[in-house]
XYZ file of C-alpha atoms in Angstrom:
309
model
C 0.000 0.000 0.000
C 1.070 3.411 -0.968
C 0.411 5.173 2.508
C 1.718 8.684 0.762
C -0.955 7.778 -1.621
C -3.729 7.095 0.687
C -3.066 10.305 3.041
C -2.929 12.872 -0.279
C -6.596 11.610 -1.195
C -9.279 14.092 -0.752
C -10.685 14.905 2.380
C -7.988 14.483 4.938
C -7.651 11.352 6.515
C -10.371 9.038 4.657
C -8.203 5.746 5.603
C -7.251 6.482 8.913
C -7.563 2.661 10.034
C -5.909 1.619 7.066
C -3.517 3.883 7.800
C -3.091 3.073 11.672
C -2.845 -0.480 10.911
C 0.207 0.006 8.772
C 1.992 2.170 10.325
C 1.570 -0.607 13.585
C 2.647 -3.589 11.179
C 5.632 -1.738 10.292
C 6.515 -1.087 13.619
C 5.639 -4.213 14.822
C 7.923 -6.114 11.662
C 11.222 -4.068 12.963
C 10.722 -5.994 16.569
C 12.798 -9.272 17.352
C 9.719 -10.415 19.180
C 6.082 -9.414 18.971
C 4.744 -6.734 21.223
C 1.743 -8.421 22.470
C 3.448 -11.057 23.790
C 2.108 -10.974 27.455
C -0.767 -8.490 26.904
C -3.454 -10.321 25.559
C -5.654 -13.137 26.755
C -3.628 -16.300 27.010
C -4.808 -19.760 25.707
C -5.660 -22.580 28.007
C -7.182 -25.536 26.783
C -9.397 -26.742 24.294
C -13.211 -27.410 24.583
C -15.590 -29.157 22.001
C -17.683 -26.771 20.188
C -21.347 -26.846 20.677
C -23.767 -26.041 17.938
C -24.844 -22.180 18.525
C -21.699 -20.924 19.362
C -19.680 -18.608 17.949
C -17.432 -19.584 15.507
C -15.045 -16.873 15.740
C -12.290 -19.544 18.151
C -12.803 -22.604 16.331
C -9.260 -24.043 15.355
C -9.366 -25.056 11.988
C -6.132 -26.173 12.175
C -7.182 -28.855 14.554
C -10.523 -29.582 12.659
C -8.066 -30.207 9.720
C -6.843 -33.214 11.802
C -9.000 -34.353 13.766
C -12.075 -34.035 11.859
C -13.632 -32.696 15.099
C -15.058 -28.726 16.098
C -13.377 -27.671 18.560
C -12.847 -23.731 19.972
C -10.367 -22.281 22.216
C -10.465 -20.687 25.623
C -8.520 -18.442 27.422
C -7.861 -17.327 30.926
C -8.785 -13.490 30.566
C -6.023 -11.413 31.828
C -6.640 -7.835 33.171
C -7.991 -5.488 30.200
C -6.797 -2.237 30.063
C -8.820 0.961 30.219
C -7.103 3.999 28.171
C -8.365 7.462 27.440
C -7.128 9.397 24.765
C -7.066 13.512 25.450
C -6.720 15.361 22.030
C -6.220 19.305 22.070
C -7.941 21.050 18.913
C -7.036 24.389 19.412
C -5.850 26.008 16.197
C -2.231 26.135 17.057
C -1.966 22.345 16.712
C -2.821 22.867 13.502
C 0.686 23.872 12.509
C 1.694 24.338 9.836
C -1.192 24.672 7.910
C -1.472 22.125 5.205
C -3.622 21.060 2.211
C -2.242 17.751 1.672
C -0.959 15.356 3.761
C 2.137 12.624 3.459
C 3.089 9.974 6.182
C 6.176 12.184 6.321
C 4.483 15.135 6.075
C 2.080 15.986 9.145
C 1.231 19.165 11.113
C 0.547 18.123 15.214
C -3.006 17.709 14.382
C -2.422 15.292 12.016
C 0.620 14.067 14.007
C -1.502 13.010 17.166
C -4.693 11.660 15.207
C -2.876 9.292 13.284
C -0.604 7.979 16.468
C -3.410 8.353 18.358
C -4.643 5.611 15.821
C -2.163 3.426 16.069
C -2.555 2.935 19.378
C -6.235 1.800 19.098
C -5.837 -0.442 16.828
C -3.408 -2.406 19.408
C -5.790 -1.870 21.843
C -8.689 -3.025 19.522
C -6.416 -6.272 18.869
C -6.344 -6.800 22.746
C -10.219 -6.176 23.380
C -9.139 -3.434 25.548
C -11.300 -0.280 26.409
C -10.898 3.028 24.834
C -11.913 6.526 25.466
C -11.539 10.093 23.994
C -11.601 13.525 24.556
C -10.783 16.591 22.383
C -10.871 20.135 23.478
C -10.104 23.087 22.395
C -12.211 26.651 23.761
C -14.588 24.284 24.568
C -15.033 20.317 25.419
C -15.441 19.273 21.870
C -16.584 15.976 22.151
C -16.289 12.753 25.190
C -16.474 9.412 24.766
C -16.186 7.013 27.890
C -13.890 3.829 27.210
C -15.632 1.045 25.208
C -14.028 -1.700 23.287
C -16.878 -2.702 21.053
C -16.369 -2.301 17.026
C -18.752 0.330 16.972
C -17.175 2.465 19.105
C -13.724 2.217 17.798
C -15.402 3.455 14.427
C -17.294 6.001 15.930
C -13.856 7.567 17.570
C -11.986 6.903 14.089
C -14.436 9.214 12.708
C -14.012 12.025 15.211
C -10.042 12.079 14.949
C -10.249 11.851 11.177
C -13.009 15.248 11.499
C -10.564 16.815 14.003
C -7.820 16.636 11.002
C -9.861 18.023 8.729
C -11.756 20.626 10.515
C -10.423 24.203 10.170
C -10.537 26.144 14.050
C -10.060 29.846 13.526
C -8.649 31.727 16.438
C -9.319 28.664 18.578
C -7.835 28.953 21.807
C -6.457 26.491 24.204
C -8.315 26.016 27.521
C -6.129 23.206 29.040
C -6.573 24.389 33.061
C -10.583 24.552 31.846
C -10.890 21.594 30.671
C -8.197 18.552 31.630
C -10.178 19.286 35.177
C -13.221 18.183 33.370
C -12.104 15.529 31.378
C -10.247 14.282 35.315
C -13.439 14.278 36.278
C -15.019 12.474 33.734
C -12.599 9.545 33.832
C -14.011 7.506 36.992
C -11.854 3.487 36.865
C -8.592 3.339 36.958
C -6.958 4.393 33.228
C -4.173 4.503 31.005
C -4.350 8.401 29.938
C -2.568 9.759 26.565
C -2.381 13.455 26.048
C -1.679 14.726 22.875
C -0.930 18.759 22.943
C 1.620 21.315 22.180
C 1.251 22.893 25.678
C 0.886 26.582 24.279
C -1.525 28.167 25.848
C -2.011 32.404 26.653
C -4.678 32.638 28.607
C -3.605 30.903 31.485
C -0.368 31.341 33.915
C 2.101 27.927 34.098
C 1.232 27.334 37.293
C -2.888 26.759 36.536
C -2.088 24.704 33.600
C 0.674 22.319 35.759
C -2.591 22.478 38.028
C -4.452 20.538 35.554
C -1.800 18.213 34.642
C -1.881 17.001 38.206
C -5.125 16.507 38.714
C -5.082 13.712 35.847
C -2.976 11.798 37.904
C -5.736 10.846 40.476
C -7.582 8.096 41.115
C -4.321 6.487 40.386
C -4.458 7.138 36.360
C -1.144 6.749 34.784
C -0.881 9.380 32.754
C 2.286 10.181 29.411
C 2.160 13.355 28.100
C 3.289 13.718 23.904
C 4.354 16.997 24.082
C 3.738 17.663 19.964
C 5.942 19.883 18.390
C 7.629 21.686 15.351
C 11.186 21.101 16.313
C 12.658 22.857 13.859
C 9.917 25.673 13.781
C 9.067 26.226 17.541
C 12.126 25.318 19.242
C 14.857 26.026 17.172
C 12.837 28.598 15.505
C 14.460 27.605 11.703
C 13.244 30.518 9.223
C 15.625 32.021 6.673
C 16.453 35.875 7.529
C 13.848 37.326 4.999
C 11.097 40.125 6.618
C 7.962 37.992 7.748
C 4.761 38.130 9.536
C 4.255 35.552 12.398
C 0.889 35.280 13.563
C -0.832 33.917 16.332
C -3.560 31.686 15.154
C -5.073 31.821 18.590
C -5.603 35.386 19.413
C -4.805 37.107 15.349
C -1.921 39.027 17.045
C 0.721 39.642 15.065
C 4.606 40.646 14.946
C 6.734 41.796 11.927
C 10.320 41.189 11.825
C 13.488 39.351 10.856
C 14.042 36.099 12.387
C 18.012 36.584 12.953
C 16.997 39.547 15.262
C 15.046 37.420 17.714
C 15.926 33.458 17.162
C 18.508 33.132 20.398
C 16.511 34.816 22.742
C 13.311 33.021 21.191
C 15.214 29.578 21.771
C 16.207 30.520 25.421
C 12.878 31.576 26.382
C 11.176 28.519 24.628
C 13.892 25.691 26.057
C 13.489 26.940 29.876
C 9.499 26.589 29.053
C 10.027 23.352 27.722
C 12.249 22.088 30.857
C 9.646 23.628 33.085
C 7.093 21.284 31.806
C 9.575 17.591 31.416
C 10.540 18.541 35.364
C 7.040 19.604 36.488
C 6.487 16.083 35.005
C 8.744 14.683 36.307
C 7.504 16.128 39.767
C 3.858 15.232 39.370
C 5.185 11.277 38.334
C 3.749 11.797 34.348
C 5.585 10.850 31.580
C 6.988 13.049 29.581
C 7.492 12.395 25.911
C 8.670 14.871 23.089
C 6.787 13.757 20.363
C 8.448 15.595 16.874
C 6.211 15.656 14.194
C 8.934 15.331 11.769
C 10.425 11.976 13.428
C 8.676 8.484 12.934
C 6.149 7.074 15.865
C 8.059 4.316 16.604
C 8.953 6.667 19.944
C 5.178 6.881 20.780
C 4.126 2.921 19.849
C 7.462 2.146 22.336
C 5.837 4.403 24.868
C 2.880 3.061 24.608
C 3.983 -0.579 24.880
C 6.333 0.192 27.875
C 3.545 2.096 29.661
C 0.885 -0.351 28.958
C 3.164 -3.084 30.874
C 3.757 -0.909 33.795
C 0.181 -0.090 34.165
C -1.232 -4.012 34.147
């Protein structure tokens, strides 16, 4: 499959399970030993298959020797709960794009299609699976489910989250990761996608709200999604430009030279702010670069799911 292919057809992100499942099949290929090894439900024994059951654990292969229907069982191990947290505010929707590539994503795009990725493992393992997405307001909530349904039904919202357009959309993290706490009663495995920019709000509110996600015992890994070369190391040749806030329309004019090392400084000690508050508050902190691979987030993701069960 031509994955380039698939993400440059109209209307945004049309194969996003497609998409998800390759992008985990190619992570899972460059393994020495398969990831769910340990996760899932574990075989036991075999029984004889009565007429009305399912047929979805029949072994063929044994029927194929033995003439006989049998099915498998398993002893059920613990199945994990995970909540997805998605921010939609426009500035994850850097840099603004009209087509997409694999190797080509702005943060929006970025944490929809990891986000993805990671569903369709926990689909695989019958495991439950939330989501939230935010921006100036709670955008949409979903409580974890593991049916079919539901997995399409949150598909659909990240691939409308890619594709939707906010204008002047601010970020009300301290608003509402309080909610969204709230919201999340059982014990959960909680993935937040966001770039952590946010003007409306002092540092201290919005570490605030990254605390309170840790309690009733959530474990909770932050993918801080960025523009490395953009926002960090703030990469623009020396020509005159206009850089805009897509949050508030404010504006600046000048040349990039004039402003880059004290732009870096001031960005960096934000940045270690929020990996110690982390750090502090016993989160996870991973820099997720939208111009690097996921392999970073499905590790993550397989590490943290292990720790958690």
């Amino acid at each position: 499959m031509n994955l380039q292919a698939e993400l440059n057809k109209a209307g945004g992100f049309k194969n996003l399970e497609l998409l998800a499942k390759q992008v985990v099949e190619g992570f899972i290929a460059g393994m020495h030993k398969s990831p769910f090894h340990g996760f899932s439900a574990e075989f036991a024994e075999h029984k004889i298959y009565n007429q009305g059951e399912s047929t979805r654990h029949i072994d063929w292969k044994l029927y194929a020797k033995t003439d006989k229907l049998y099915t498998k069982r398993y002893d059920d191990e613990t199945n994990l709960r995970c909540h997805l947290i998605i921010d939609n505010s426009s500035s994850m929707h850097y840099p603004e794009m009209k087509d997409f590539s694999i190797s080509n994503l702005n943060k929006i795009a970025f944490s929809a299609l990891a986000s993805a990725s990671m569903m369709h493992i926990l689909k695989k393992q019958r495991d439950a699976v939330g989501l939230s997405i935010y921006s100036d307001a709670y955008d949409y909530y979903a409580p974890e489910k593991g049916s079919e349904r539901h997995h399409q039904m949150l598909l659909s919202q990240l691939s409308n989250a890619v594709i939707s357009k906010p204008l002047n959309k601010k970020t009300e993290t301290y608003k509402y990761l309080h909610q969204i706490a709230e919201n999340i009663h059982r014990r959960s495995l909680i993935f937040f996608f966001t770039d952590m920019f946010q003007t409306s709000t002092d540092d201290v509110k919005l570490f605030e709200a990254l605390r309170h996600l840790k309690h009733n015992k959530h474990e909770v890994v932050l993918f801080h999604v960025i523009d490395k070369e953009k926002e960090l190391k703030f990469d623009f040749d020396n020509a005159p430009k206009r850089f805009i806030d897509v949050e508030t329309n404010e504006f600046i004019n000048l040349y990039p030279d004039t402003v880059k090392e004290g732009y870096e400084t001031a960005v960096e000690d934000y940045f270690k702010a929020i990996r110690l508050k982390c750090l502090q508050y016993q989160i996870k902190y991973v820099e997720a670069d939208i111009n690097q691979p996921f392999n970073k987030i499905l590790t993550t993701y397989m590490v943290e799911r292990q720790k958690f069960i």
